[in-house]
Each structure stands twice: as structure tokens, then as C-alpha cells.
XYZ file of N, CA, C and O in Angstrom:
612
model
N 21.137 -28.136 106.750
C 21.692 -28.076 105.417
C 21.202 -29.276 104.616
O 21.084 -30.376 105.156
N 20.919 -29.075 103.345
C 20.631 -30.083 102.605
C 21.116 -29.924 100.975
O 21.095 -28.860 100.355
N 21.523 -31.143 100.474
C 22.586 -30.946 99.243
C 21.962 -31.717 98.378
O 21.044 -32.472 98.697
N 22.451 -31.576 97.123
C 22.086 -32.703 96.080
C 23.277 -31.983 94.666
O 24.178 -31.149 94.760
N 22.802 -32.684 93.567
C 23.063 -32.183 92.511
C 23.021 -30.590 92.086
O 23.954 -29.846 91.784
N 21.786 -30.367 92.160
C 21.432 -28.939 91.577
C 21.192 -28.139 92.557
O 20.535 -27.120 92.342
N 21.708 -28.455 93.929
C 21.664 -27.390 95.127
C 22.923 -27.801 96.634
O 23.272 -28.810 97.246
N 23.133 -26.797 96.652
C 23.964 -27.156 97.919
C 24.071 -25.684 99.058
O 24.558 -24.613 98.694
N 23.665 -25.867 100.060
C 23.473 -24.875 100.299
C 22.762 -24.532 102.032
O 22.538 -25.494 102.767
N 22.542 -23.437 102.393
C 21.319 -23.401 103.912
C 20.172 -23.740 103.314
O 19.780 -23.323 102.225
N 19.431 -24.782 104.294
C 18.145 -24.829 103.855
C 17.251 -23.729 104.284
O 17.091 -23.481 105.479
N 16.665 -23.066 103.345
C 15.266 -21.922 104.139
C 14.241 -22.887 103.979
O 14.465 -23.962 103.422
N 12.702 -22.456 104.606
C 11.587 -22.913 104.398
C 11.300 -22.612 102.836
O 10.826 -23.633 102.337
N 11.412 -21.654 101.962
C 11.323 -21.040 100.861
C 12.183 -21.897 100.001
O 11.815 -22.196 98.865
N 13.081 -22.220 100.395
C 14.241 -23.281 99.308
C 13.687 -24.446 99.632
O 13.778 -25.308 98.758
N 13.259 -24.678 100.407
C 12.721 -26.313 100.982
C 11.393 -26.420 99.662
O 11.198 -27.209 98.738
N 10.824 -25.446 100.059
C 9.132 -25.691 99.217
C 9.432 -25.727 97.613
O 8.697 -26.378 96.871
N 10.512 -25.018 97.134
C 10.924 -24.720 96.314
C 11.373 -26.083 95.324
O 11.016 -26.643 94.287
N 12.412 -26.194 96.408
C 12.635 -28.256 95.812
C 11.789 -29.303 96.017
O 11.996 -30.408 95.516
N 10.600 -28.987 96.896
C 10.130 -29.946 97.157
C 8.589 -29.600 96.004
O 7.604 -30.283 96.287
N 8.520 -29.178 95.494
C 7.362 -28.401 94.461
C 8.071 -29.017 93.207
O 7.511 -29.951 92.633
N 9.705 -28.376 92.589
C 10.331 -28.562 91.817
C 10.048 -30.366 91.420
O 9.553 -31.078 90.546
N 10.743 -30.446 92.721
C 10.693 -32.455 92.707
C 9.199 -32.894 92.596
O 9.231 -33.891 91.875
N 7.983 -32.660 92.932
C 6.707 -33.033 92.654
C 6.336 -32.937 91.359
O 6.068 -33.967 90.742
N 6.272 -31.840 90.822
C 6.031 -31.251 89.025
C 7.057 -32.156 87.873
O 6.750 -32.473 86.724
N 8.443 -32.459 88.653
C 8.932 -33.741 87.933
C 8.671 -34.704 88.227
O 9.013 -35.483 87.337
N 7.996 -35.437 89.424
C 7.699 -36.609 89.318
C 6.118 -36.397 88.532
O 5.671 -37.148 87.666
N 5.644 -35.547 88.920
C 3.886 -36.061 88.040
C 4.256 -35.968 86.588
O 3.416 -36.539 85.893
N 5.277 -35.416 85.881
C 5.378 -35.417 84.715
C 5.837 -36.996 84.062
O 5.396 -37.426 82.997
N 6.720 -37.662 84.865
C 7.880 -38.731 84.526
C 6.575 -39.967 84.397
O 5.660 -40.222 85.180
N 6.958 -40.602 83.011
C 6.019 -41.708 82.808
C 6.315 -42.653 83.844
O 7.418 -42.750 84.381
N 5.073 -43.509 84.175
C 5.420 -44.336 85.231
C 6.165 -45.608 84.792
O 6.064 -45.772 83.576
N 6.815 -46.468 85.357
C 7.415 -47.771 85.117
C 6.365 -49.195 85.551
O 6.444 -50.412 85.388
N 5.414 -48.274 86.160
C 4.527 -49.611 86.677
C 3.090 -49.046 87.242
O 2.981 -47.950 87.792
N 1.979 -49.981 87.018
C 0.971 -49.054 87.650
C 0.230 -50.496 88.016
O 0.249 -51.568 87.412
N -0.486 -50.060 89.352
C -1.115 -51.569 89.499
C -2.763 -50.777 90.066
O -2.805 -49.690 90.641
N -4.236 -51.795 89.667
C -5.171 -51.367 90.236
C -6.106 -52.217 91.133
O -6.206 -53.430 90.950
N -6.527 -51.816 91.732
C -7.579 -52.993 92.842
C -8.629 -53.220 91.656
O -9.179 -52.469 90.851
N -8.661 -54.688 91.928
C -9.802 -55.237 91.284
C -11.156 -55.223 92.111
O -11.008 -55.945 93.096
N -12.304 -54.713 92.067
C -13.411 -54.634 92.975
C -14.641 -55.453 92.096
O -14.692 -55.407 90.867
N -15.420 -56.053 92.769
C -16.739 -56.598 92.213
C -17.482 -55.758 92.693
O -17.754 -55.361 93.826
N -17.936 -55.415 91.151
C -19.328 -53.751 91.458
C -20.338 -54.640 91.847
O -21.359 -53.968 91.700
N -20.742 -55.986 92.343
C -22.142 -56.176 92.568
C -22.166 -55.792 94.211
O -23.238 -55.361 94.634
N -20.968 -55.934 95.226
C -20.581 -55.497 96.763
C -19.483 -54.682 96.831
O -19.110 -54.436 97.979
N -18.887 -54.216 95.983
C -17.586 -52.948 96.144
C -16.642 -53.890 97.007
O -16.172 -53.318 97.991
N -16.329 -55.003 96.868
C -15.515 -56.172 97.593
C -14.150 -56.299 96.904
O -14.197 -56.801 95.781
N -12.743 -55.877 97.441
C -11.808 -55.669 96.842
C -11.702 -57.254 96.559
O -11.997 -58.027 97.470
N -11.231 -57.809 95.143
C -10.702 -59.248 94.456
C -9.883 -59.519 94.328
O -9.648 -60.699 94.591
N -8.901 -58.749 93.876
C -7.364 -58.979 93.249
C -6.975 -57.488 92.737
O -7.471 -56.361 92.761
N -5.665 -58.202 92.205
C -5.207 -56.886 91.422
C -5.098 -56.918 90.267
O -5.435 -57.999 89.784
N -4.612 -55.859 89.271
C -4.138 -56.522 87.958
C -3.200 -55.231 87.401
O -3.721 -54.139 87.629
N -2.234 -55.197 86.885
C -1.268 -53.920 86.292
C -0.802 -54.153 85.252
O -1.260 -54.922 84.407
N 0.421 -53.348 85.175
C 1.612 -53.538 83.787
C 2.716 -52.879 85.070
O 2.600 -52.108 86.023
N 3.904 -53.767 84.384
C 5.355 -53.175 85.047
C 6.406 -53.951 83.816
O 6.102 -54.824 83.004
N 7.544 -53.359 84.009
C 8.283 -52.879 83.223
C 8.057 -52.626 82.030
O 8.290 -53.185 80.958
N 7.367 -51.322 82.494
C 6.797 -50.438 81.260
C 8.366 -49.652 80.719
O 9.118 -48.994 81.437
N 8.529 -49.944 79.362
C 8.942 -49.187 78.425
C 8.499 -48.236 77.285
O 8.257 -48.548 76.119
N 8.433 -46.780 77.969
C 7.990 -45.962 76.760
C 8.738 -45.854 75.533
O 8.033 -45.862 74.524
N 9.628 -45.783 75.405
C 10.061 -45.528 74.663
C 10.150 -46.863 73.511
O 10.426 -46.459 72.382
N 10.014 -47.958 73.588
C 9.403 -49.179 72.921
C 8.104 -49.246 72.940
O 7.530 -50.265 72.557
N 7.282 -47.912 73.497
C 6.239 -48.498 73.982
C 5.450 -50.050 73.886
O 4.684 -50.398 72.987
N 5.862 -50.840 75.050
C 5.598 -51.932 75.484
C 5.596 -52.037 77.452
O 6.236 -51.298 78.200
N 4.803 -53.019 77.802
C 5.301 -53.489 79.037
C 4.536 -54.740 79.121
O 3.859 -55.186 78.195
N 4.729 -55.494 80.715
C 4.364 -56.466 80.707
C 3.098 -56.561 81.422
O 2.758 -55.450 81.829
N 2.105 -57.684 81.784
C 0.456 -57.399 82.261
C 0.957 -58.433 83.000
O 1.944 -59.103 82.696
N -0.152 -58.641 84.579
C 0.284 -59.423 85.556
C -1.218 -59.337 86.348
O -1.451 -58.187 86.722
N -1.993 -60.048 86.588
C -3.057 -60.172 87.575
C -3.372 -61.160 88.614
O -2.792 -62.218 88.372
N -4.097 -61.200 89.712
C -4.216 -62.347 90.335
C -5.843 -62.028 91.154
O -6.029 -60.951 91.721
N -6.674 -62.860 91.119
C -8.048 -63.042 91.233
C -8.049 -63.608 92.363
O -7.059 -64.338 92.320
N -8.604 -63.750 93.482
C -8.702 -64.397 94.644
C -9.775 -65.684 94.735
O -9.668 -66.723 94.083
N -10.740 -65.398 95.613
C -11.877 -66.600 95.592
C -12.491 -66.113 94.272
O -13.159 -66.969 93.692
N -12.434 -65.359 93.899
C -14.044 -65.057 93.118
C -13.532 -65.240 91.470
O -14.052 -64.835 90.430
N -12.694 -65.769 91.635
C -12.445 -66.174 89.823
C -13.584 -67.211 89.694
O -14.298 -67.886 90.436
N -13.321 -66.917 87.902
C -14.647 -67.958 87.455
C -15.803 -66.605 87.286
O -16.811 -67.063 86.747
N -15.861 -66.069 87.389
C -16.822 -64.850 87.822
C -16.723 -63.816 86.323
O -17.713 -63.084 86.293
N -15.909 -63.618 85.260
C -15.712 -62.439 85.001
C -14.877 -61.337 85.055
O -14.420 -60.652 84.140
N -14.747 -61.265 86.221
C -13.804 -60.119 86.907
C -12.222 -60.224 86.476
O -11.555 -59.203 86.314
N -11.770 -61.316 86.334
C -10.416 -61.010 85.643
C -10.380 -60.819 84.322
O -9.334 -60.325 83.899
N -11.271 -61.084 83.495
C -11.489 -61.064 81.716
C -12.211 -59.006 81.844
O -11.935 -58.327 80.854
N -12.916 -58.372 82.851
C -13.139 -57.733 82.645
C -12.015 -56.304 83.402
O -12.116 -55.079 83.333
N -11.235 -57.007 83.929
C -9.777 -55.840 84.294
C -8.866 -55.978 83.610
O -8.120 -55.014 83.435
N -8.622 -57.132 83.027
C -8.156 -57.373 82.227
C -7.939 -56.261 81.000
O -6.910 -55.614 80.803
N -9.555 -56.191 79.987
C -9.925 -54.997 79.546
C -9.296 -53.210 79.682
O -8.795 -52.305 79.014
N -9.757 -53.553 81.026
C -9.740 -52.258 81.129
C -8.364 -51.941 81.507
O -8.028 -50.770 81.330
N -7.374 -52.864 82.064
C -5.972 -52.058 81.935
C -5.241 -52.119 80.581
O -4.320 -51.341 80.329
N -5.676 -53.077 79.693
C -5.107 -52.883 78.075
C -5.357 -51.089 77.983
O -4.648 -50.083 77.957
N -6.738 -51.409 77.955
C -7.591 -49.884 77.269
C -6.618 -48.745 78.255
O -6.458 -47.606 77.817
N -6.270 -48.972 79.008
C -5.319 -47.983 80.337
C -3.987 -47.981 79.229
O -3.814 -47.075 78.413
N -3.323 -48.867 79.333
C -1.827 -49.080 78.288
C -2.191 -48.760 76.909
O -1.291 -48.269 76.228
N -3.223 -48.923 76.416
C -3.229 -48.590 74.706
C -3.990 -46.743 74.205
O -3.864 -46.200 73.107
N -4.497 -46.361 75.050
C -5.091 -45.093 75.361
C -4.630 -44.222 76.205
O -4.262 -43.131 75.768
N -4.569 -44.439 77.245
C -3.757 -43.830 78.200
C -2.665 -43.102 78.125
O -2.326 -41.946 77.872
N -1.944 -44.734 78.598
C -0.188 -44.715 78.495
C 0.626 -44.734 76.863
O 1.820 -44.572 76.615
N -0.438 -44.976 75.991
C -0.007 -45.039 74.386
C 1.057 -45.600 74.423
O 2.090 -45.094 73.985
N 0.958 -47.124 75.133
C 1.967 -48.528 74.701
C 0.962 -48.918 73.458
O -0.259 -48.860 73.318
N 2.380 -49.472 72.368
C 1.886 -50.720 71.685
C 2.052 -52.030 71.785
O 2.208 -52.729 70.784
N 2.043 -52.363 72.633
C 2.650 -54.103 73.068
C 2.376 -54.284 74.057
O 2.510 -53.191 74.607
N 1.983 -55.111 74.895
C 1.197 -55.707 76.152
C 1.876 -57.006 76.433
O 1.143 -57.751 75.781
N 2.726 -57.733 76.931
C 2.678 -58.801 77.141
C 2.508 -60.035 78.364
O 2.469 -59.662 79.536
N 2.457 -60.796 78.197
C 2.251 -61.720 79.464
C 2.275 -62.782 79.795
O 1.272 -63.297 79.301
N 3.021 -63.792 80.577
C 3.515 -65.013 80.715
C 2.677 -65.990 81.518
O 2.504 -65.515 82.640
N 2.117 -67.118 81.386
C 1.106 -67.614 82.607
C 1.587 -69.227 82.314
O 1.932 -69.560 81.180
N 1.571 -70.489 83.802
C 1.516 -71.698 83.287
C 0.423 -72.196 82.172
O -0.673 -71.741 81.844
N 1.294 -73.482 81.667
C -0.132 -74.044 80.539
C -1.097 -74.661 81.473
O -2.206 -75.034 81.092
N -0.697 -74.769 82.662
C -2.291 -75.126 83.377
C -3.227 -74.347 83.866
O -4.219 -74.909 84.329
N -3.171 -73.144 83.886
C -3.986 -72.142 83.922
C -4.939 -71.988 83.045
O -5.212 -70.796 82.899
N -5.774 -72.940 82.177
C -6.794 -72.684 81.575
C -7.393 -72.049 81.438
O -7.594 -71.827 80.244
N -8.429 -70.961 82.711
C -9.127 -70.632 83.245
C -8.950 -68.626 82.475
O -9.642 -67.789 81.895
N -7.628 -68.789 82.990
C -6.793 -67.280 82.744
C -6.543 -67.197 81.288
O -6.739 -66.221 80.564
N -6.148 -68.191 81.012
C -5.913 -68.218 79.391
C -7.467 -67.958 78.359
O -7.883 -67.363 77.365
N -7.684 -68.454 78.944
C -9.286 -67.781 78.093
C -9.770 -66.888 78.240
O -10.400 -66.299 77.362
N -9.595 -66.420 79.663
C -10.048 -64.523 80.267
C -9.135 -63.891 79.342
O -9.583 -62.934 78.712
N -7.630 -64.335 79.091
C -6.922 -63.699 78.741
C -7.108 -63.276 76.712
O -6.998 -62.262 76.023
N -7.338 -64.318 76.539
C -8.164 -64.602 75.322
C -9.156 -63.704 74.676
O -9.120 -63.087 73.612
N -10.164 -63.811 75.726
C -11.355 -62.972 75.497
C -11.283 -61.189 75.984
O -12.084 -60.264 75.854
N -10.053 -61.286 76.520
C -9.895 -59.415 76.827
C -8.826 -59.079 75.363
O -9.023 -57.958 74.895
N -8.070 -59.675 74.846
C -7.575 -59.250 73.429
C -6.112 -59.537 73.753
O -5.278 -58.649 73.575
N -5.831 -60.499 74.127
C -4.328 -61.214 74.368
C -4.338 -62.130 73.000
O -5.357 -62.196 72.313
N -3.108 -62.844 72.647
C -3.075 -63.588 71.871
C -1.554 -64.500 72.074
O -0.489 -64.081 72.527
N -1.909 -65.940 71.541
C -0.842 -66.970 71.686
C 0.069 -66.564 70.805
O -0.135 -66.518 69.592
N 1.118 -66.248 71.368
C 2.521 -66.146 70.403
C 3.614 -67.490 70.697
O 4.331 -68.076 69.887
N 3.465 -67.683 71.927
C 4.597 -69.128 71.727
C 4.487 -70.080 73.185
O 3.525 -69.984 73.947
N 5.386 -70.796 73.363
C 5.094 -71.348 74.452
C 6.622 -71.769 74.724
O 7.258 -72.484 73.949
N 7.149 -71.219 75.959
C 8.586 -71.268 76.392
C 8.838 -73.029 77.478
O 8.650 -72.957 78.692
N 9.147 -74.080 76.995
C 8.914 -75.685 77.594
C 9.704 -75.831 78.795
O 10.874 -75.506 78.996
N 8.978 -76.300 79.448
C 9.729 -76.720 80.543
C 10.165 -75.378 81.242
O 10.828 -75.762 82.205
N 10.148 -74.588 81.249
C 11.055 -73.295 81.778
C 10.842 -72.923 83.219
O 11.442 -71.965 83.706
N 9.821 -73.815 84.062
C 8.989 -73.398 85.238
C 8.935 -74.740 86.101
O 8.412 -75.658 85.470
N 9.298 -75.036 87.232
C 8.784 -75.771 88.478
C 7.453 -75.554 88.800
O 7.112 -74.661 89.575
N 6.588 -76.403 88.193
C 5.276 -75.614 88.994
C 4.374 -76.423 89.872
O 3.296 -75.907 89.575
N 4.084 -77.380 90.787
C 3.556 -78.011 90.959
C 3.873 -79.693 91.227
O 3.228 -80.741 91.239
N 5.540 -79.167 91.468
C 6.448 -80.151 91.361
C 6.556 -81.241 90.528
O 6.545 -82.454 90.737
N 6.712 -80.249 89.084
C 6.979 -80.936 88.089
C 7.362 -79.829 87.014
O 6.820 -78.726 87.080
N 8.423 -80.158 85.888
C 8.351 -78.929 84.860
C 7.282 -78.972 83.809
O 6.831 -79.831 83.051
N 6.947 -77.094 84.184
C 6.095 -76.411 83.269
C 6.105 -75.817 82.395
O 6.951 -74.926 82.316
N 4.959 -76.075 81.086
C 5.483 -74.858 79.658
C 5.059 -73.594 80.346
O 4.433 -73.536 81.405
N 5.457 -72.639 79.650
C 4.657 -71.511 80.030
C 4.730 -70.877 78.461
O 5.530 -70.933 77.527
N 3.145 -70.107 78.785
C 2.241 -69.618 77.257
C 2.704 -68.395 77.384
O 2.495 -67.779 78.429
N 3.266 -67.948 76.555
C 3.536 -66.437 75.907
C 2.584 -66.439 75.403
O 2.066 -67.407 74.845
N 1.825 -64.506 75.570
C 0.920 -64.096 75.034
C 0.881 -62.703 74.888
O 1.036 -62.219 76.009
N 0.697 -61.501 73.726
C 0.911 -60.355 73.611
C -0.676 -59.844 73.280
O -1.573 -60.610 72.930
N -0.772 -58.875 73.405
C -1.769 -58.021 73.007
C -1.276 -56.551 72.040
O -0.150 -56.175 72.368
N -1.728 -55.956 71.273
C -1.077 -54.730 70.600
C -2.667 -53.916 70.476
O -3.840 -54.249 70.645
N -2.056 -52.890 70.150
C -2.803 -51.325 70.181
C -3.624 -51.839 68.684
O -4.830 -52.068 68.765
N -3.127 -51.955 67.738
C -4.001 -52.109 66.805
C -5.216 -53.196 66.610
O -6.241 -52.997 65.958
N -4.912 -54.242 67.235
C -6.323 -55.313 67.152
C -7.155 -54.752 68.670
O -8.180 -55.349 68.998
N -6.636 -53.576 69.547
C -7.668 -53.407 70.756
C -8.718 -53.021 70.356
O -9.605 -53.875 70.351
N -9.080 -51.652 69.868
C -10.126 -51.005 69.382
C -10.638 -50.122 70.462
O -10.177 -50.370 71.576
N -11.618 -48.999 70.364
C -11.944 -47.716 70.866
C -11.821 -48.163 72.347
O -12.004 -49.277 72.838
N -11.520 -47.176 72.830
C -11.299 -47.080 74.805
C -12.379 -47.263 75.174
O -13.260 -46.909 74.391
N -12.682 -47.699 76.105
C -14.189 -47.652 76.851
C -13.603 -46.699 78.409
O -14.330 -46.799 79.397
N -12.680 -46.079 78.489
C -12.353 -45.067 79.348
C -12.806 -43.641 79.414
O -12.827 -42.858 80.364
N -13.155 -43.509 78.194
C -13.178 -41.953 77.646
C -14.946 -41.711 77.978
O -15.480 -40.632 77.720
């Protein structure tokens, strides 16, 4: 036997496939809350890092961006996933707002972040232990209108 909300009842194989089809066709429909992708360097197909959005809000369309680069930063590769998950959130997922939090000593990211279409909105002081000492941390948003055409399509 198996129960829920909208069924209670003998399970058949036929009622089984039934909910379990039902429940698939609603989950592929339901916007996601988070999506994350492997970062690979096309010069060896060598997985790098990752980079996503989570707490995605459609209905504000907004969420937040989050990446992390391994040895091979310095390289490109985070300024260029970077890219391509905006173009994912602004085409795709049709968010308008992107945002993302990083220490002020992260230089490195802040300029990848820079050069993929982020921008300085503020800087929250002291708000972070980082390095055993307190850190600012740089608020930075990106929006649908300064991105420009997908390079997905």
C-alpha cells in the first residue's frame, strides 16, 4: 500500500507507473531552485571547479551566483563560466538579477567577475572572519539588461 495526498489506496504496477510518470512530468516542469555546472578546461577536458546560481527566485526573477576554481585559476576559466551561467540565468532561466558576495581580498575573482558583466553595488564592512581578521565583503549584481545576446543559442 502506498498513500499520499492525492492517492490512498492498493498499489498496482499500473498505479505505481502512473504516479511515478505523474510525479516526473511535475518535476521536469517545476523551475529549479538551484543549478550548478562542472567547470572543464577545453584545452584537456580536465574537470576545474564549479560555478551555479541557488536561491533562485522566479518569481522576482533573481538568484544568487557562486563559483570556485581550483589550481588552474589565473587561467580564464572562471571569467569564462562565469559568462556562460549569466547567459544560462538571463536566457534560459529568464532571471533579471544575478547576484554575488566575495571577500575584498579576492582580487583575482573580482575582476573575472568584472569582466563577465557583474558590477560593484556596495560593500557590507567587517561582516566576515576571514583569515583571522574582519573582512569587507563586495556586493556585486549583474542584470538581464546590460548582458546582451546569449552565446547559448
Amino acid at each position: 500500500m502506498f498513500g499520499g495526498l492525492d492517492y490512498q489506496g492498493i498499489a498496482t504496477p499500473q498505479s505505481q507507473e502512473k504516479w511515478a510518470d505523474d510525479n516526473l512530468e511535475r518535476g521536469a516542469k517545476r523551475e529549479p531552485e538551484a543549478v550548478e555546472f562542472t567547470v572543464y578546461d577545453r584545452r584537456d577536458s580536465v574537470p576545474v571547479g564549479t560555478a551555479g546560481l541557488f536561491s533562485i527566485v522566479h518569481a522576482h526573477g533573481r538568484a544568487e551566483f557562486g563559483t570556485g576554481i581550483g589550481e588552474r585559476r589565473g587561467q580564464g576559466l572562471g571569467t569564462e563560466a562565469t559568462r556562460l551561467v549569466l547567459d544560462f540565468a538571463f536566457h534560459v532561466l529568464q532571471l533579471r538579477n544575478v547576484l554575488l558576495v566575495t571577500p575584498e581580498w579576492n582580487v583575482a575573482g573580482l575582476k573575472a567577475y568584472e569582466r563577465a558583466g557583474f558590477r560593484r553595488i556596495g560593500v557590507r564592512r567587517g561582516a566576515v572572519i576571514s583569515r583571522g581578521r574582519p573582512t569587507d565583503l563586495v556586493i556585486m549584481d549583474a542584470v538581464r539588461h546590460d548582458f546582451g545576446a546569449s552565446v547559448l543559442r
